[in-house]
Short mmCIF file of C-alpha atoms and ligand atoms in Angstrom, two decimals:
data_model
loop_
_atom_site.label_atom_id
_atom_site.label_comp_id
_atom_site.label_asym_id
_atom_site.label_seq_id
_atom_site.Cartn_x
_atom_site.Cartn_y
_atom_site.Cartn_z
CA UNK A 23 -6.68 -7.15 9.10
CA UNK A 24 -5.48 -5.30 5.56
CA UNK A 25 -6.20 -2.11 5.26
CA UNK A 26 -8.09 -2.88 2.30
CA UNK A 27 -11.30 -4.18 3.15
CA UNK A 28 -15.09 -4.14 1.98
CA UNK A 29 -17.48 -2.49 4.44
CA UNK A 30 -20.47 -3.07 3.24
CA UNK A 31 -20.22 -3.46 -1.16
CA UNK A 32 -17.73 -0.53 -0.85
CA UNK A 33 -14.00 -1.62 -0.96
CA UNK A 34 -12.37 0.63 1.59
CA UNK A 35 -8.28 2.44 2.17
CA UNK A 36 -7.97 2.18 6.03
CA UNK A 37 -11.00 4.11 6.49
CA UNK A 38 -12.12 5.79 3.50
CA UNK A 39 -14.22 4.32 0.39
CA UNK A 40 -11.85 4.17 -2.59
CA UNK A 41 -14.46 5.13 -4.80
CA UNK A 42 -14.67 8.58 -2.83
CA UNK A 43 -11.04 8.98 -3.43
CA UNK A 44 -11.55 8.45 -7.15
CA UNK A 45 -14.47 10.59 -7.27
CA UNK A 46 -12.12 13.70 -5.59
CA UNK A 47 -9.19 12.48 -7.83
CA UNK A 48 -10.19 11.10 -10.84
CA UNK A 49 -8.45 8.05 -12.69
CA UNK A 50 -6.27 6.39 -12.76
CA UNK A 51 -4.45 6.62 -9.49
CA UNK A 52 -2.08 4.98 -6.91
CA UNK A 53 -3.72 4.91 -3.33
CA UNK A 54 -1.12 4.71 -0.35
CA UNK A 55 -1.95 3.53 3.30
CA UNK A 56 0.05 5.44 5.85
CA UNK A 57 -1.19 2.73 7.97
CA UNK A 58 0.36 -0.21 6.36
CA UNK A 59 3.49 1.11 5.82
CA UNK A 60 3.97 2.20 9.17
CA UNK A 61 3.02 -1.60 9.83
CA UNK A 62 5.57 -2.96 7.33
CA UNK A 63 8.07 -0.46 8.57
CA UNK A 64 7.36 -1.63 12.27
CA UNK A 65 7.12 -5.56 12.11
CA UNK A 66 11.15 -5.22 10.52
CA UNK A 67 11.80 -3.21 13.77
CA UNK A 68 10.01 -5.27 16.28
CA UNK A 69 11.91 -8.49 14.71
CA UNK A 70 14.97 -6.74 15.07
CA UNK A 71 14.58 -6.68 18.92
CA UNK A 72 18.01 -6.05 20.41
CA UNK A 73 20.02 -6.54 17.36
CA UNK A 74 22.06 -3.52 16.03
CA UNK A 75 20.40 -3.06 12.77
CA UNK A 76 19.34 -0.18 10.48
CA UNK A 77 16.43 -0.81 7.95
CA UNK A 78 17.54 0.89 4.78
CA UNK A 79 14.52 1.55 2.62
CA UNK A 80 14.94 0.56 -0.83
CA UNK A 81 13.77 3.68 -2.53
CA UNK A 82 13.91 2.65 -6.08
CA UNK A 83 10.13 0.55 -4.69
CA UNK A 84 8.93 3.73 -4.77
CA UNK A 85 10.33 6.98 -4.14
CA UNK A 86 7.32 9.42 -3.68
CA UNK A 87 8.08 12.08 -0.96
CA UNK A 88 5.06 11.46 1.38
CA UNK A 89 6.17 7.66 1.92
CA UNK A 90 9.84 8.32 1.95
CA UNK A 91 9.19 11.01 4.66
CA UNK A 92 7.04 8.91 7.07
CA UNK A 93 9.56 6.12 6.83
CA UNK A 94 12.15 8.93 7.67
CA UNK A 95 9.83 10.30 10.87
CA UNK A 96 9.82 6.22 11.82
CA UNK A 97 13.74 6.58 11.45
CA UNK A 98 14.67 4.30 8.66
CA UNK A 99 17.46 4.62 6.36
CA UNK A 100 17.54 4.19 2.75
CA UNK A 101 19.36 2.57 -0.11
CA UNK A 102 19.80 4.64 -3.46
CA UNK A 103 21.00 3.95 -6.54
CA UNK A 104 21.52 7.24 -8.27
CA UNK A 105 21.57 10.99 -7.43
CA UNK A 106 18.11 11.76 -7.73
CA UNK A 107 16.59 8.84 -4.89
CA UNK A 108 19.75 10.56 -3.10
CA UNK A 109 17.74 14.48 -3.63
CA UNK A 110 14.30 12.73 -3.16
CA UNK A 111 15.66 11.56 0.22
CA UNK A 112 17.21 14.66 1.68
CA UNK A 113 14.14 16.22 0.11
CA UNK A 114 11.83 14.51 2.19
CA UNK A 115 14.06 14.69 5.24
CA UNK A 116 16.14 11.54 5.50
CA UNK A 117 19.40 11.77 7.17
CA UNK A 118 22.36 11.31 4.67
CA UNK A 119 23.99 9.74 7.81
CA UNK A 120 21.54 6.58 7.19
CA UNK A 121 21.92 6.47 2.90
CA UNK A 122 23.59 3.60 1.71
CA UNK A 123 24.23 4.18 -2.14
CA UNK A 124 24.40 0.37 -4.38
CA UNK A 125 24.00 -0.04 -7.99
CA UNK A 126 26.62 -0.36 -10.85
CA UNK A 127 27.18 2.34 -12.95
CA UNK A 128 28.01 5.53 -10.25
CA UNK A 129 29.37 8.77 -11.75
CA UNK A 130 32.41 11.04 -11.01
CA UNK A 131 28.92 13.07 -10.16
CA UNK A 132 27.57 10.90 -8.04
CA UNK A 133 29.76 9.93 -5.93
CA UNK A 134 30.60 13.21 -5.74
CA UNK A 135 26.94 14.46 -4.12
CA UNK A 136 27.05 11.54 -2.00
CA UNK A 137 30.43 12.48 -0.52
CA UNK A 138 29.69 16.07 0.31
CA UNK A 139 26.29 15.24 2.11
CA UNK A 140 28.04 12.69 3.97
CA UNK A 141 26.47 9.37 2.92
CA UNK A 142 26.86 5.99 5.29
CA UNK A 143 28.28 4.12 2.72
CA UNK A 144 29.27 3.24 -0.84
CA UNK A 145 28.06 -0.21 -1.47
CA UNK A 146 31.32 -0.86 -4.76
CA UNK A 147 30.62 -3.19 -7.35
CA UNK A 148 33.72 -3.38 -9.32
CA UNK A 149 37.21 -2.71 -8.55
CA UNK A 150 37.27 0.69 -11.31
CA UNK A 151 34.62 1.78 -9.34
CA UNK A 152 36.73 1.26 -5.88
CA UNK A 153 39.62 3.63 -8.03
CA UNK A 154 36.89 5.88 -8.88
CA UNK A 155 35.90 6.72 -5.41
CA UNK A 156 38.81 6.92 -4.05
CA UNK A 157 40.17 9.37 -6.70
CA UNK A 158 37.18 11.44 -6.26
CA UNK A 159 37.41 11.22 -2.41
CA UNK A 160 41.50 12.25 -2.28
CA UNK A 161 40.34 15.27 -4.62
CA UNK A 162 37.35 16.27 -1.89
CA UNK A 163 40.28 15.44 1.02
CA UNK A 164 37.70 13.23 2.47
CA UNK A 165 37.24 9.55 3.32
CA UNK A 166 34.69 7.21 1.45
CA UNK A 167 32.99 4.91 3.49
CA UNK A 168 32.65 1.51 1.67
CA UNK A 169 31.31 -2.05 1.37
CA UNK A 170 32.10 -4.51 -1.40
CA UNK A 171 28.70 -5.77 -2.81
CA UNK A 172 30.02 -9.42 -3.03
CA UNK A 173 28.25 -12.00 -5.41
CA UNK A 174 27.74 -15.08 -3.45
CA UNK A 175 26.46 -16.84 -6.37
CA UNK A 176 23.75 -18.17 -5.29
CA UNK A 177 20.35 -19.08 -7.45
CA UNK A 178 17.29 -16.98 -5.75
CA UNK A 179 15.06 -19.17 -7.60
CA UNK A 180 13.08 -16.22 -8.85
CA UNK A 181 12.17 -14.15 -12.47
CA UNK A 182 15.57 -14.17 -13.87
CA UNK A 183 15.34 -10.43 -14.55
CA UNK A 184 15.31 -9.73 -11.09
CA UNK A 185 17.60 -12.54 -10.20
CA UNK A 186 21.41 -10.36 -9.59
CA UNK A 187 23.14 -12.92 -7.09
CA UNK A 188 24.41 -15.30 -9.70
CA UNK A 189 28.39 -15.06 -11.12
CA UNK A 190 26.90 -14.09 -14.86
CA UNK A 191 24.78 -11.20 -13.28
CA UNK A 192 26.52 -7.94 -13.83
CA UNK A 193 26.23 -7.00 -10.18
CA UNK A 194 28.97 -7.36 -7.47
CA UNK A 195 32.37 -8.47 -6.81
CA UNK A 196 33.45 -12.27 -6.82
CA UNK A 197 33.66 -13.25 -3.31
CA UNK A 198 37.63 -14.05 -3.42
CA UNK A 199 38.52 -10.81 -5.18
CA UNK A 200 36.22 -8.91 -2.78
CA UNK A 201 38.70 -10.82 0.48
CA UNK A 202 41.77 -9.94 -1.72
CA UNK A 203 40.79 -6.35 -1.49
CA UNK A 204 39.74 -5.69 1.91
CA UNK A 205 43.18 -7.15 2.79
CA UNK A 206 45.00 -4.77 0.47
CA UNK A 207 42.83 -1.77 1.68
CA UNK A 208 45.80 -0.06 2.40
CA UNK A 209 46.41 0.64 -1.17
CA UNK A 210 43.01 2.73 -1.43
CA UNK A 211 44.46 6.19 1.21
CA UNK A 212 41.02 7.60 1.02
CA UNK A 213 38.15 4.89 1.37
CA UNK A 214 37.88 3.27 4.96
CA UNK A 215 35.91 -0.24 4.71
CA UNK A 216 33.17 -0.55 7.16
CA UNK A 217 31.24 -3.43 5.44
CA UNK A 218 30.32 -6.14 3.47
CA UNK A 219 27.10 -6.43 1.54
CA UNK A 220 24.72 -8.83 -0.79
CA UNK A 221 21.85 -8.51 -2.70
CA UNK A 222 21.33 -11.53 -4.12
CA UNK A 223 17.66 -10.86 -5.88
CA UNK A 224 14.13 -9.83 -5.46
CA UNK A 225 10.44 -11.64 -4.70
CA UNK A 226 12.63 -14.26 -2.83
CA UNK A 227 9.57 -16.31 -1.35
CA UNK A 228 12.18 -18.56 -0.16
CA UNK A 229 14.70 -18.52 3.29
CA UNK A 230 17.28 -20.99 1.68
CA UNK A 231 18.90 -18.42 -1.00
CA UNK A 232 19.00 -16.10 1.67
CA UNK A 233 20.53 -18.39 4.03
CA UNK A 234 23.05 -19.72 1.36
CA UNK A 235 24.35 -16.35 0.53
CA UNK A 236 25.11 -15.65 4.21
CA UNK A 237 26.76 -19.17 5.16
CA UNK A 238 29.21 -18.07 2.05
CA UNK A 239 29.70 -14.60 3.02
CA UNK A 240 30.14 -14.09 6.36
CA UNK A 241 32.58 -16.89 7.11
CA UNK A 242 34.85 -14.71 4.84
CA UNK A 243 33.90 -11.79 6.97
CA UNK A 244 34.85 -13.33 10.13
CA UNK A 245 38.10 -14.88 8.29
CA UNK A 246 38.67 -10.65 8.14
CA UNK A 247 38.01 -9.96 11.20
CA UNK A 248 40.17 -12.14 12.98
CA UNK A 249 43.11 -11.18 10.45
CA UNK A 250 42.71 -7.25 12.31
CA UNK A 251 40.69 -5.93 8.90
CA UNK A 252 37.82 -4.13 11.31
CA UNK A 253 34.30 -4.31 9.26
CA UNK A 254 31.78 -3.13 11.26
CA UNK A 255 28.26 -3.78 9.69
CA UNK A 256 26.88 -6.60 7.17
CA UNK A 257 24.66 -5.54 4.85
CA UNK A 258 21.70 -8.53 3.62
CA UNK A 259 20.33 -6.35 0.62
CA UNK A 260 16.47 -6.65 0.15
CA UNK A 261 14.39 -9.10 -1.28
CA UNK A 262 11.93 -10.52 0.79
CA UNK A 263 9.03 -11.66 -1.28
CA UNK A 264 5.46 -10.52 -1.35
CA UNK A 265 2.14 -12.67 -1.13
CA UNK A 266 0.45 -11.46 -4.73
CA UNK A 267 -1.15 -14.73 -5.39
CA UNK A 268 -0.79 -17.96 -3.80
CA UNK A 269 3.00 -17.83 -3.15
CA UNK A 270 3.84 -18.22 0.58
CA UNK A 271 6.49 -15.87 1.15
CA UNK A 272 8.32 -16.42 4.48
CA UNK A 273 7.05 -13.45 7.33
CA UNK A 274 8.90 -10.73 8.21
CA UNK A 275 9.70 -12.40 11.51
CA UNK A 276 11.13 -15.55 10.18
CA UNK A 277 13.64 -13.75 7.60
CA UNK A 278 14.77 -11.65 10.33
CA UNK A 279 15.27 -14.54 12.27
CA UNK A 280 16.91 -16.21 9.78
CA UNK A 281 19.46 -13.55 9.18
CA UNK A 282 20.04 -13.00 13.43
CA UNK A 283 20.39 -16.90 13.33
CA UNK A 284 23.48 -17.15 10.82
CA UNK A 285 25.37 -13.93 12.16
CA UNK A 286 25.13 -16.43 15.43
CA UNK A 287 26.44 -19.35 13.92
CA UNK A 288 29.33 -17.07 12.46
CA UNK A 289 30.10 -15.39 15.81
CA UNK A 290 28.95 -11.91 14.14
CA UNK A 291 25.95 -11.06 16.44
CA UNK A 292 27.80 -8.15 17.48
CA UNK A 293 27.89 -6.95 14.56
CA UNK A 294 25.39 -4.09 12.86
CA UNK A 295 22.56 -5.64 10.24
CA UNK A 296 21.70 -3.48 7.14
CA UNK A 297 18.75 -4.46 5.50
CA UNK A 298 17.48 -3.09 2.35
CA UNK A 299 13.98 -4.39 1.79
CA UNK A 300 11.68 -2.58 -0.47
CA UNK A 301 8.96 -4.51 -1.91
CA UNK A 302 8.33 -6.29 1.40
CA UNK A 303 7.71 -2.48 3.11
CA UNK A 304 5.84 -0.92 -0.13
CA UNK A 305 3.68 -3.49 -2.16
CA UNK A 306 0.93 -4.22 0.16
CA UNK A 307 0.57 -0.59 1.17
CA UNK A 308 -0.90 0.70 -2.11
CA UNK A 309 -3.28 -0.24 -5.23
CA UNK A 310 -3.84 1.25 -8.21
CA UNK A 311 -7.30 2.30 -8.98
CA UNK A 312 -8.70 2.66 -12.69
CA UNK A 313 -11.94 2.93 -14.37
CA UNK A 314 -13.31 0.41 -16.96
CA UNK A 315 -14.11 2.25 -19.75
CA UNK A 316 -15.68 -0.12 -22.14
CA UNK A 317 -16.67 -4.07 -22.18
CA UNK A 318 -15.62 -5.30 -25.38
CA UNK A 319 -16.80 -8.85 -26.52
CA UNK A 320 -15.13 -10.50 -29.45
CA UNK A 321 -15.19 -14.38 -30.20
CA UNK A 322 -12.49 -15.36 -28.38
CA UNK A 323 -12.22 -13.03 -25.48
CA UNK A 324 -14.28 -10.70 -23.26
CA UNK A 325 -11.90 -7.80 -22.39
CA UNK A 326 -12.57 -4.79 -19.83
CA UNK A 327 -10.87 -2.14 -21.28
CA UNK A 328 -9.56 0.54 -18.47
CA UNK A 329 -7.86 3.39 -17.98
CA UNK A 330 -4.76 2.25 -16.94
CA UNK A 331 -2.17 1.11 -18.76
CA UNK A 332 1.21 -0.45 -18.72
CA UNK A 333 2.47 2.43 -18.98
CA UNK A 334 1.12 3.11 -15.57
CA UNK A 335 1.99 -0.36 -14.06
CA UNK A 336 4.13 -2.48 -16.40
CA UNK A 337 5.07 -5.90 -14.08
CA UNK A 338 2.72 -7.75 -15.08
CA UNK A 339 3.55 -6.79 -18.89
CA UNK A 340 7.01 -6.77 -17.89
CA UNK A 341 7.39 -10.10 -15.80
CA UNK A 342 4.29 -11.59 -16.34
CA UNK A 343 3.64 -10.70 -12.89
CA UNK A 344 -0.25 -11.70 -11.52
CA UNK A 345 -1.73 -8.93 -9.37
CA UNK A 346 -5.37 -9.15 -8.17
CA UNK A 347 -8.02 -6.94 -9.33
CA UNK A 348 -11.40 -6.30 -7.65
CA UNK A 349 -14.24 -4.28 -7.95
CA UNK A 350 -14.21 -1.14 -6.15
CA UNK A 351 -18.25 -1.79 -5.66
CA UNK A 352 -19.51 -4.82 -5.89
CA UNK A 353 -22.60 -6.05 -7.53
CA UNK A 354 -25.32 -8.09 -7.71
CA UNK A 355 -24.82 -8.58 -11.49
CA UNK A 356 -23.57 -11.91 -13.64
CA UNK A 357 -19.81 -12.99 -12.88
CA UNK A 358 -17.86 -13.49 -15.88
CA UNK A 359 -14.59 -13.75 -17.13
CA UNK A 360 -12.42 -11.01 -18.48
CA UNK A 361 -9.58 -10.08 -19.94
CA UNK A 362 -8.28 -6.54 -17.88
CA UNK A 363 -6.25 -4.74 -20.89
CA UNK A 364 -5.33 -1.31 -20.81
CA UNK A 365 -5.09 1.12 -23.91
CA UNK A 366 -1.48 1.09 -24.65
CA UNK A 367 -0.89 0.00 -28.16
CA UNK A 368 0.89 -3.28 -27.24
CA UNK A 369 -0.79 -6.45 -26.88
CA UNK A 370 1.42 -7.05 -23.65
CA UNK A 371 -0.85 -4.36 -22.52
CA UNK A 372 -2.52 -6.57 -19.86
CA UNK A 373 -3.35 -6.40 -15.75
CA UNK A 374 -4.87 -9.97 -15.66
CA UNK A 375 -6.37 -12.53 -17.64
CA UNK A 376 -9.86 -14.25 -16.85
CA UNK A 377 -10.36 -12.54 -13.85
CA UNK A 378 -13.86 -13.27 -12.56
CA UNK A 379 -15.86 -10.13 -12.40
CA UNK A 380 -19.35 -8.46 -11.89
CA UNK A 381 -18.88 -5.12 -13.37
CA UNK A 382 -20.22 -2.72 -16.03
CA UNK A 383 -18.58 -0.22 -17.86
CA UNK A 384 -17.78 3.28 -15.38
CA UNK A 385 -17.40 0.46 -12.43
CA UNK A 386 -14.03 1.42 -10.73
CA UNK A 387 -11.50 -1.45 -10.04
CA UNK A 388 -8.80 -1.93 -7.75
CA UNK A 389 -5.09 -3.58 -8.84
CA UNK A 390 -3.67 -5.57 -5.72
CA UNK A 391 0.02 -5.31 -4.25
CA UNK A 392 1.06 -2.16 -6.70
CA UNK A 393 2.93 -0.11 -3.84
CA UNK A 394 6.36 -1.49 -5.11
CA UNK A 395 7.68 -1.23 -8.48
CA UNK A 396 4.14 0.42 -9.56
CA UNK A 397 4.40 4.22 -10.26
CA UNK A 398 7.90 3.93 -9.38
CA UNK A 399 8.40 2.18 -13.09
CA UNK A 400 5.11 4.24 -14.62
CA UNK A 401 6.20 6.27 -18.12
CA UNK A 402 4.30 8.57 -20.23
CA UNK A 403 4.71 6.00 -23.42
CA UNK A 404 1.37 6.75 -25.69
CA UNK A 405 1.83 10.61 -24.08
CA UNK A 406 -0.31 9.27 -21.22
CA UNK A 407 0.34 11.87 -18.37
CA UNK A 408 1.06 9.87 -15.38
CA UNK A 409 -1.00 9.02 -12.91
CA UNK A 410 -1.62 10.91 -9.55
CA UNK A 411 -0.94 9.17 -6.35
CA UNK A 412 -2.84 9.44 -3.73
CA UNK A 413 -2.06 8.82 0.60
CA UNK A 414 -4.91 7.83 2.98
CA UNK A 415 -4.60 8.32 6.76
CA UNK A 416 -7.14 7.58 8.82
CA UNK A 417 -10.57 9.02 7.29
CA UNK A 418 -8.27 11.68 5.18
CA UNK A 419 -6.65 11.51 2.21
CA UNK A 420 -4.30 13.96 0.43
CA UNK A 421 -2.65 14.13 -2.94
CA UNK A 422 1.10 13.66 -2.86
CA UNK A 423 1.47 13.99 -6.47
CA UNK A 424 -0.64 15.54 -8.51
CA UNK A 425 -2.04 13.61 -11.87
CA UNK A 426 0.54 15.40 -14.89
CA UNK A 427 -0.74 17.74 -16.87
CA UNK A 428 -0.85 17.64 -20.47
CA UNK A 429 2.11 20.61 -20.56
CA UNK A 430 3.86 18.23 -18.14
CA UNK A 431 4.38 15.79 -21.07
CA UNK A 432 5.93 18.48 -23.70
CA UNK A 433 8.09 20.29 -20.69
CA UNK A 434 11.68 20.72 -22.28
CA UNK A 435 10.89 20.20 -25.51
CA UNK A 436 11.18 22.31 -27.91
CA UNK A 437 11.02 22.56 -32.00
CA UNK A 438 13.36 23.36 -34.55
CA UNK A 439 12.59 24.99 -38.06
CA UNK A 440 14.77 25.12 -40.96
CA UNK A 441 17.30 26.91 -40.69
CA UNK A 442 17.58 26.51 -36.95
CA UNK A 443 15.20 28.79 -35.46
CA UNK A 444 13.57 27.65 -32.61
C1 PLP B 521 16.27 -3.59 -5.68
C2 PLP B 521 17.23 -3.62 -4.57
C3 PLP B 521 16.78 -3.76 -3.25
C4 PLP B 521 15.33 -3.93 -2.90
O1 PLP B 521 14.80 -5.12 -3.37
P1 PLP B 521 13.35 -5.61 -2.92
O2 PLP B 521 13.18 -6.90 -3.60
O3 PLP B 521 12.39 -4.58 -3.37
O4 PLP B 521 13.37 -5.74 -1.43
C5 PLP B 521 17.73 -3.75 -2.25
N1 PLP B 521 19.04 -3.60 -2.52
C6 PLP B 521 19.51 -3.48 -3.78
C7 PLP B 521 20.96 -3.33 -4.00
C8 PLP B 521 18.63 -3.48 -4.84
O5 PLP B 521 19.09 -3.37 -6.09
#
């Protein structure tokens, strides 16, 4: 059963009433289950069985400290893409030893942090970037451990803005280029190449794309292998879609599966499995609770205004996404429709539209799924501090970030007068 259930008219987190939390907290705020995530974390291990695999939390989901530290006390790894998920990690106790570090656009800086803490590996996206690391590495008189991110181009079939396996995305290395080098590693005397990785896209609720990228890649990898270039681990990216409406994304079990099934048909079983899911560990462990403020009826519309905005969660401004929302309460009162808009000066400034609703103004609600890419994308556009975030464990709950102050929003900033005085 979710963690988030009614008891009674009271929606509950595991087992205490969210209102209670919002009472102690105030609004808006993100609510975390340890419990869930420990879940999510666990049902990628127990499908896993007895294949060599590390499960490398994509932090970028959501990098608070409390959830990046229980996934580090379960013994995950993670996947970064810039210096500060790299500080969040060590931070909250991850071993460098299980970082993998992807993404485009790595400094001299960067990749110079990574190398002195010891990172797994450097997933490269571009050859300049391979010359990059290797300059930086000869200069530390160290080795870089790398994978190519290869693009398999393949079509995920999902938003196109989080589509990044195709050949016009700007992400990875064509899949012949990528063979070319790993043959020709000896031209690169300070990276050693361990692996090969893809990440073709995210909210896959699909196994074909998965399966598609793989029965491209790893023949190539095996074609390797058998010419005496040694990889040792294939890295799947992330991806695995979340349920937020009606889509019927494939279990954790069966996309494991899936993946342990074509390393088999390849002849790579032995080989070590990186995953890098982050939505599918994050999104159904947290909501994000806000207070309607007023009930505003025009002509057209009925809208509950609340006290969120897109600032604080901006897919479904940003995607379109559809989240559900439900009262934190619930009455006896009249359903009716309404329009859930936050107070962001920007008509895209919408959670849901014609949601069916008893509630009256003060009434707390409850936005579905928003672990992943929630707070994690939040801003302080409007200078809206952000929200505070909030983890529940059993019948506790404790803040792990506190709401930002209004200081918080000016910190750094300073002003200049004429003549340069400040
Ligand atoms: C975003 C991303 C992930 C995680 O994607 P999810 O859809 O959240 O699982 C994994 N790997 C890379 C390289 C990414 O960019």
């Amino acid at each position: 059963m979710s963690v988030f259930a009614y008891r009674g008219e009271r929606l509950f987190v595991e087992d205490v009433a969210l209102v209670d939390i919002v009472s102690a907290v105030g609004s808006p705020c993100y609510i975390y289950s340890r419990r869930a995530l420990t879940e999510a974390y666990q049902a990628f291990r127990e499908a896993l069985g007895a294949q060599r695999g590390l499960i490398c939390y994509a932090v970028k989901a959501n990098g608070n400290l409390a959830l990046l530290a229980i996934l580090a006390d379960l013994g995950a790894g993670f996947d970064i893409v810039s210096q500060g998920e790299l500080e969040r990690v060590l931070a909250a106790g991850g071993d460098p030893k299980r970082v993998v570090f992807s993404g485009v656009g790595k400094t001299e800086g960067e990749m110079r942090r990574a190398l002195e803490v010891g990172i797994r590996c450097f997933n490269v996206e571009s050859m300049a970037e391979l010359a990059r690391l290797d300059a930086i590495a000869c200069a530390l008189h160290v080795r870089a451990p790398v994978s190519l991110r290869v693009n398999p181009d393949v079509d995920a079939k999902t938003h196109p803005y989080i589509a990044t396996g195709l050949k016009e995305n700007k992400f990875g290395i064509p899949l012949g280029e990528a063979v070319a080098c790993y043959r020709e590693q000896a031209c690169y005397a300070h990276l050693s190449f361990v692996g090969m990785d893809c990440h073709i896209g995210s909210q896959l609720t699909d196994l074909g794309p998965f399966a598609d990228a793989l029965d491209r890649i790893l023949p190539e990898f095996a074609g390797l292998r058998r010419a005496g270039v040694a990889l040792t681990h294939v890295d799947v990216g992330g991806g695995l879609g979340v349920r937020y409406r009606d889509e019927q994304p494939p279990t954790v079990a069966a996309y494991v599966a899936l993946l342990k099934d074509r390393l088999a048909a390849h002849g790579l079983s032995d080989q070590e499995l990186v995953l890098e899911p982050g939505r599918a560990l994050v999104a159904s462990a947290g909501v994000l609770a806000t207070r309607v403020e007023y009930i505003k009826e025009t002509e057209a519309r009925r809208f509950a205004i609340v006290d969120a905005g897109m600032n604080d969660l901006i897919r479904p401004a940003l995607y379109g996404a559809w989240q559900g929302v439900t009262a934190a309460c619930r009455r006896l009162g009249p359903v009716r429709e309404y329009d859930i808009v936050g107070p962001v000066c920007e008509s895209a400034d919408v959670f849901g539209r014609g949601r069916r609703l008893a509630i009256e103004p003060g009434d707390i609600l409850a936005i579905g799924e928003a672990g992943a890419y929630g707070f994690a994308m939040s801003s302080q556009y409007n200078a809206r501090p952000r929200a505070a975030e909030v983890l529940v464990d059993g019948t506790e709950f404790h803040v792990v970030r506190r709401r930002e102050t209004y200081e918080d929003l000016m910190r750094g900033e300073c002003v200049v007068r004429a003549g340069g005085r400040s």
